[in-house]
CSV table of C-alpha atoms in Angstrom, one decimal:
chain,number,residue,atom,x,y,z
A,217,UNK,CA,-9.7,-2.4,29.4
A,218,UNK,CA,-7.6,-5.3,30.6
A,219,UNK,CA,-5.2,-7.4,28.0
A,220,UNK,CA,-4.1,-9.8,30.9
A,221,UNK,CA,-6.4,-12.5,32.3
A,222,UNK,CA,-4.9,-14.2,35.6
A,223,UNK,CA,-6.0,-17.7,36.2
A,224,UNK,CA,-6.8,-18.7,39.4
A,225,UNK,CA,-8.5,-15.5,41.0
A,226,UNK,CA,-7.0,-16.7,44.1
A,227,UNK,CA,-4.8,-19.7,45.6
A,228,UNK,CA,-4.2,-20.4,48.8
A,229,UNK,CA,-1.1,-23.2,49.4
A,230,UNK,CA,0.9,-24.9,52.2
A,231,UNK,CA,4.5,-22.9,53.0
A,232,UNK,CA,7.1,-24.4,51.2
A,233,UNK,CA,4.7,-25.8,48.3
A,234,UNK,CA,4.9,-24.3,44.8
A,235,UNK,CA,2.4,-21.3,43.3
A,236,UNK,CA,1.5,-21.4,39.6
A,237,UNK,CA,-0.3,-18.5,38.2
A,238,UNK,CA,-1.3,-18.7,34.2
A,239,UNK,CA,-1.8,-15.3,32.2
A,240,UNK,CA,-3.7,-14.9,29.2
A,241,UNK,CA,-3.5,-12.1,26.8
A,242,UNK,CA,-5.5,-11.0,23.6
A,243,UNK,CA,-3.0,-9.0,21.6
A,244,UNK,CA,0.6,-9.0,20.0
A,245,UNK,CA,3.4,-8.0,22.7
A,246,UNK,CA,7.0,-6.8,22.9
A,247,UNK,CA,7.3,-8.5,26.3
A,248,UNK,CA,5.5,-9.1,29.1
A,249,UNK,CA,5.7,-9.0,32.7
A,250,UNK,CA,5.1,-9.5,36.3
A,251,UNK,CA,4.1,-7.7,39.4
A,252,UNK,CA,3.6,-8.1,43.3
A,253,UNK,CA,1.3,-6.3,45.4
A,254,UNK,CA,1.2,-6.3,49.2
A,255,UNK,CA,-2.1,-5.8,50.7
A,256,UNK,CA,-2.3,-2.0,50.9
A,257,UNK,CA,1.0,-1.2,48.9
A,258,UNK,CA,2.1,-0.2,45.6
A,259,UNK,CA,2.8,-2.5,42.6
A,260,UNK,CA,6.5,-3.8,42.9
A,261,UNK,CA,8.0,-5.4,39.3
A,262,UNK,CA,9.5,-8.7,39.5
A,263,UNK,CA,10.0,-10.0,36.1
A,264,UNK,CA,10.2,-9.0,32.5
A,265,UNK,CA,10.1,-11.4,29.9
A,266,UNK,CA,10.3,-10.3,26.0
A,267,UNK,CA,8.0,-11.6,23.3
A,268,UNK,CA,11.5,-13.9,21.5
A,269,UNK,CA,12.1,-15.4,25.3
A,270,UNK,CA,10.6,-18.6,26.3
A,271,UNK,CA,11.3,-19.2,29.5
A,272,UNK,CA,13.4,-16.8,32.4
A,273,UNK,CA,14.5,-17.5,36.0
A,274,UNK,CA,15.0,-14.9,38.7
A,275,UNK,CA,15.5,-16.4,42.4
A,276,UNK,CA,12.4,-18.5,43.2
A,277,UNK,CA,10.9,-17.0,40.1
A,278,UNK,CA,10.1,-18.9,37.1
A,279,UNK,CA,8.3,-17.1,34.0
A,280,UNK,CA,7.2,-18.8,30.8
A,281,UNK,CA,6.0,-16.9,27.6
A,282,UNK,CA,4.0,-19.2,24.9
A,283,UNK,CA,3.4,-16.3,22.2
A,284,UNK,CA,1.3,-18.7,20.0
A,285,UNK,CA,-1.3,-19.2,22.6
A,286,UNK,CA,-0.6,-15.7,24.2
A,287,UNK,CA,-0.1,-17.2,27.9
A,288,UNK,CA,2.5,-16.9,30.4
A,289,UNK,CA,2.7,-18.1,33.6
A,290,UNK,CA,4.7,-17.8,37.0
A,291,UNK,CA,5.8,-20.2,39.0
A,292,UNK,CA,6.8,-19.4,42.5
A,293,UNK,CA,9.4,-22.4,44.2
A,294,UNK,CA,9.5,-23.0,47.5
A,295,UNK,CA,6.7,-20.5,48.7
A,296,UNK,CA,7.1,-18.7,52.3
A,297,UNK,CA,4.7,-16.7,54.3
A,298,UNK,CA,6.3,-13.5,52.8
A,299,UNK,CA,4.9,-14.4,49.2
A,300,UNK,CA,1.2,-13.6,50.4
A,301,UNK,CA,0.4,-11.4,48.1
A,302,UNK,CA,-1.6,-10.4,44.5
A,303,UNK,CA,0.0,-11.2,41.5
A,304,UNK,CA,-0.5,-9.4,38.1
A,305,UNK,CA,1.0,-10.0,34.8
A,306,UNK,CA,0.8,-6.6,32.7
A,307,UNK,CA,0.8,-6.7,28.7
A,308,UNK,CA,3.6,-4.0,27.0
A,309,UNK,CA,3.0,-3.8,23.5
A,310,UNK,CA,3.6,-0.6,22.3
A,311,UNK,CA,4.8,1.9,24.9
A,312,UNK,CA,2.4,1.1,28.1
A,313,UNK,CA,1.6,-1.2,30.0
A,314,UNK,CA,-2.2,-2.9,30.4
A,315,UNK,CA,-2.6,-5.3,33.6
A,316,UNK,CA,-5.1,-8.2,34.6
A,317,UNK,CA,-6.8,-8.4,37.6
A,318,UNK,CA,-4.1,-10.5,39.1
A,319,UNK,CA,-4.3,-13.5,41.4
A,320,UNK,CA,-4.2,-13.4,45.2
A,321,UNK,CA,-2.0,-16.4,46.8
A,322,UNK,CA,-2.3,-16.8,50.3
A,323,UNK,CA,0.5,-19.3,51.6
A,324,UNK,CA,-0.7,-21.2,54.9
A,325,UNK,CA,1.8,-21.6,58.1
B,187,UNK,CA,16.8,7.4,44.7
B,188,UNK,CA,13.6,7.7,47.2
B,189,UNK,CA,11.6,6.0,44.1
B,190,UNK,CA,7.9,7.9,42.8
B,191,UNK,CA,6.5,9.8,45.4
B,192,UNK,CA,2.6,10.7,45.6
B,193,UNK,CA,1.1,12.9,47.8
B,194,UNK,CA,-0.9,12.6,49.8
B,195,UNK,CA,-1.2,9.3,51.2
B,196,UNK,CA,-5.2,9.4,52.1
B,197,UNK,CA,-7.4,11.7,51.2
B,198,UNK,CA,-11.1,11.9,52.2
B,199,UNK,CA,-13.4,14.5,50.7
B,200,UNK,CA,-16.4,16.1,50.0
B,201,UNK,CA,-19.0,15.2,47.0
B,202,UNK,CA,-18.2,18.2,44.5
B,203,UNK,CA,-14.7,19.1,46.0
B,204,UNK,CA,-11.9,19.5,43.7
B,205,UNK,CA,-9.0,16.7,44.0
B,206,UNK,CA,-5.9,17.4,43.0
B,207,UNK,CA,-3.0,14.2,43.4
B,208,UNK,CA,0.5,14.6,42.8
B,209,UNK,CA,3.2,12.9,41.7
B,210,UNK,CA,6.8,12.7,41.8
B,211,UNK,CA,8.6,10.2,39.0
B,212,UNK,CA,12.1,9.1,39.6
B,213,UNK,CA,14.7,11.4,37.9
B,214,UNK,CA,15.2,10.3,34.4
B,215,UNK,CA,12.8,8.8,33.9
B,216,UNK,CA,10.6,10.1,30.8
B,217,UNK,CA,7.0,8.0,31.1
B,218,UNK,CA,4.5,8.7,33.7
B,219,UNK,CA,1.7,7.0,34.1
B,220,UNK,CA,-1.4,7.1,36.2
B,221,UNK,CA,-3.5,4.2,37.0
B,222,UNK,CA,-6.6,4.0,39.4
B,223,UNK,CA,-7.4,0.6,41.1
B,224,UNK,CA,-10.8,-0.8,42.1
B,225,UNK,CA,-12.4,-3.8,43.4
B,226,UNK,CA,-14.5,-3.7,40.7
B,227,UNK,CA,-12.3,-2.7,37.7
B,228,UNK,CA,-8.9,-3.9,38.5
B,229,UNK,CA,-6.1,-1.9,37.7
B,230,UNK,CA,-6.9,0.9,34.9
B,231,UNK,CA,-4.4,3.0,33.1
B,232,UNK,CA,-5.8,6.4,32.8
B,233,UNK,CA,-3.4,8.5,30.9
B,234,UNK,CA,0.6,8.7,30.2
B,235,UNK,CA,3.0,11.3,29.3
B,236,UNK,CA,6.2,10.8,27.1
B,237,UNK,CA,8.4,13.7,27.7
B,238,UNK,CA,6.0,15.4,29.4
B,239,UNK,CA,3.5,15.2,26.7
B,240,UNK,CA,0.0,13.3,27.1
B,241,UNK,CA,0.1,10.3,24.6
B,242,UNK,CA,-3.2,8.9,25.2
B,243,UNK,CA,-5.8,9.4,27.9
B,244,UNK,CA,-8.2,7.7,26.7
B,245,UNK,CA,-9.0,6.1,29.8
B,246,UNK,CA,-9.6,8.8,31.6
B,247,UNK,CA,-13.2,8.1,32.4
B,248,UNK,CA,-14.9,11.8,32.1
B,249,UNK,CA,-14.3,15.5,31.4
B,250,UNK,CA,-13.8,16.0,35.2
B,251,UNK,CA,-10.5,14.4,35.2
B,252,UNK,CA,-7.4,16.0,33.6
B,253,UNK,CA,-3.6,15.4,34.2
B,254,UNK,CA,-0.5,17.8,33.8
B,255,UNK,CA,3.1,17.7,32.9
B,256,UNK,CA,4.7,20.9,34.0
B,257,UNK,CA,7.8,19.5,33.6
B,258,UNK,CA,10.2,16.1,34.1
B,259,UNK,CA,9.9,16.3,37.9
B,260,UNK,CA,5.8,16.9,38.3
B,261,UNK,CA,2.7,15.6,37.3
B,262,UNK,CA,-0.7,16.1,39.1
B,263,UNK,CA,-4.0,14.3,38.6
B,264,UNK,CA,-7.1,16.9,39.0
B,265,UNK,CA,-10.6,15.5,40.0
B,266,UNK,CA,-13.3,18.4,39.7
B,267,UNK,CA,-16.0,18.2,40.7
B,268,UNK,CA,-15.3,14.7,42.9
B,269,UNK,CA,-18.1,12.0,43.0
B,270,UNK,CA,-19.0,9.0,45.5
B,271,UNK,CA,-17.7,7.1,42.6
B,272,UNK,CA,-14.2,8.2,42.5
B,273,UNK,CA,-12.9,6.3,45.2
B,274,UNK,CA,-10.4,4.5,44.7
B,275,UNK,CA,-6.7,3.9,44.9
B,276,UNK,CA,-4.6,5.8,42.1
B,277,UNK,CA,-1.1,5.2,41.2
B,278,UNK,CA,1.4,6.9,39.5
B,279,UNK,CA,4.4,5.1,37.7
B,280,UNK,CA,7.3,6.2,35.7
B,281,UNK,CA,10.1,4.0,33.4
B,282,UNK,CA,13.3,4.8,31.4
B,283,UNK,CA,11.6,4.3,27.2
B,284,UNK,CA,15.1,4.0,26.9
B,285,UNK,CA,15.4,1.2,28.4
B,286,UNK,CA,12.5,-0.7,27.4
B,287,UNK,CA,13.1,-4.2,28.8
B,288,UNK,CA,12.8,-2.6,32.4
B,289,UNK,CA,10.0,-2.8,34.5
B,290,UNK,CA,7.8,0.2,35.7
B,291,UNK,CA,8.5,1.8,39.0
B,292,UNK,CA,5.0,2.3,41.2
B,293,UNK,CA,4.5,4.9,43.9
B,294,UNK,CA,2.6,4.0,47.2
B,295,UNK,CA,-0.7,5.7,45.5
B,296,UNK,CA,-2.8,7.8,47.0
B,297,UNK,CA,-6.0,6.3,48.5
B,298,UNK,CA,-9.3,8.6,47.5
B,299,UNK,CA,-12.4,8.6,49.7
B,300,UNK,CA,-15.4,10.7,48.2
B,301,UNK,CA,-18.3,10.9,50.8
């Protein structure tokens, strides 16, 4: 069963533009976190943000983490053609991990 | 470190064959986890070892699935007998529980094709 919801499904944006991709979740976590997936490919971590963290940077990557409405989201600056991709945030609150059906951002020439 | 390594890549089979993936976690690493991803159902975790024990597979959807541990460097995921409506693409990940603020590593999954 899924924890994670991503909001949108899918986004499609101009190169250089900014993504935002919101995550809801149901239950108490020790963190949560972030994954890409190229079309065909494996899951590739990005980000980990723990439950006590607001707010963490990483490159172009920004993650937020609002426990007390159980939502994150990610914020992608400066978005390039490489950044095409599905996004999935993925719930840890015991010892695994439970994903969402992620968001697929499409980033026009 | 050549990351988690399934085999095979592809495989395409027969209604009622036996399936057997495999998986190779990254060395020292102590979780393994395998996960099968649909269209329809997103990505599902469908059991996960800790030492080489199974913690929970309660998500492994019916009898004719099982997963083994033989040890630290192995795990397979068995499919017998296969159905139409195992396709799909199924991962396998492993992570460091002792370091718990680090992400998962994925493998390249293996894609399943039941005909």
């Amino acid at each position: 069963s899924q924890q994670g919801e991503e909001d949108p499904q899918a986004l499609s944006i101009q190169e250089g533009e900014n993504a935002t991709m919101n995550c809801s979740y149901k239950t108490s976590i020790n963190n949560l976190q972030w994954y890409r997936q190229n079309s065909g490919r494996g899951l590739v971590h990005l980000i980990l943000i723990r439950s006590n963290e607001r707010e963490k940077h990483s490159g172009r990557l920004r993650v937020t983490l609002d426990t007390s409405k159980k939502s994150s989201s990610l914020l992608i600056t400066a978005s390039r053609a490489a950044d095409t991709a599905s996004y999935f945030c993925a719930t840890d609150a015991r010892d695994k991990i439970i994903f969402g059906k992620g968001t697929r951002l499409h980033i026009l020439p | 470190d050549a990351g988690v390594i399934q085999s095979p890549r592809h495989e395409v089979t027969e209604m009622g064959q036996e399936v057997t993936l495999r998986c190779k976690p990254i060395s020292g690493h102590n979780s393994l986890f395998w996960y099968r991803q649909t269209m329809m159902r997103g990505l599902e975790l469908l059991i996960y070892f800790n030492n080489n024990v199974p913690i929970d597979d309660s998500g492994m959807p019916e009898d004719r699935f099982s997963a083994k541990m033989p040890n630290a460097s192995f795990s397979t995921l068995k499919i017998q007998p296969s159905e139409p409506r195992d396709s799909a693409v199924y991962f396998c990940a492993s992570r460091d529980t002792g370091r718990a603020n680090y992400g998962y590593t994925f493998g390249s999954g293996t894609r399943l094709t039941v005909v």
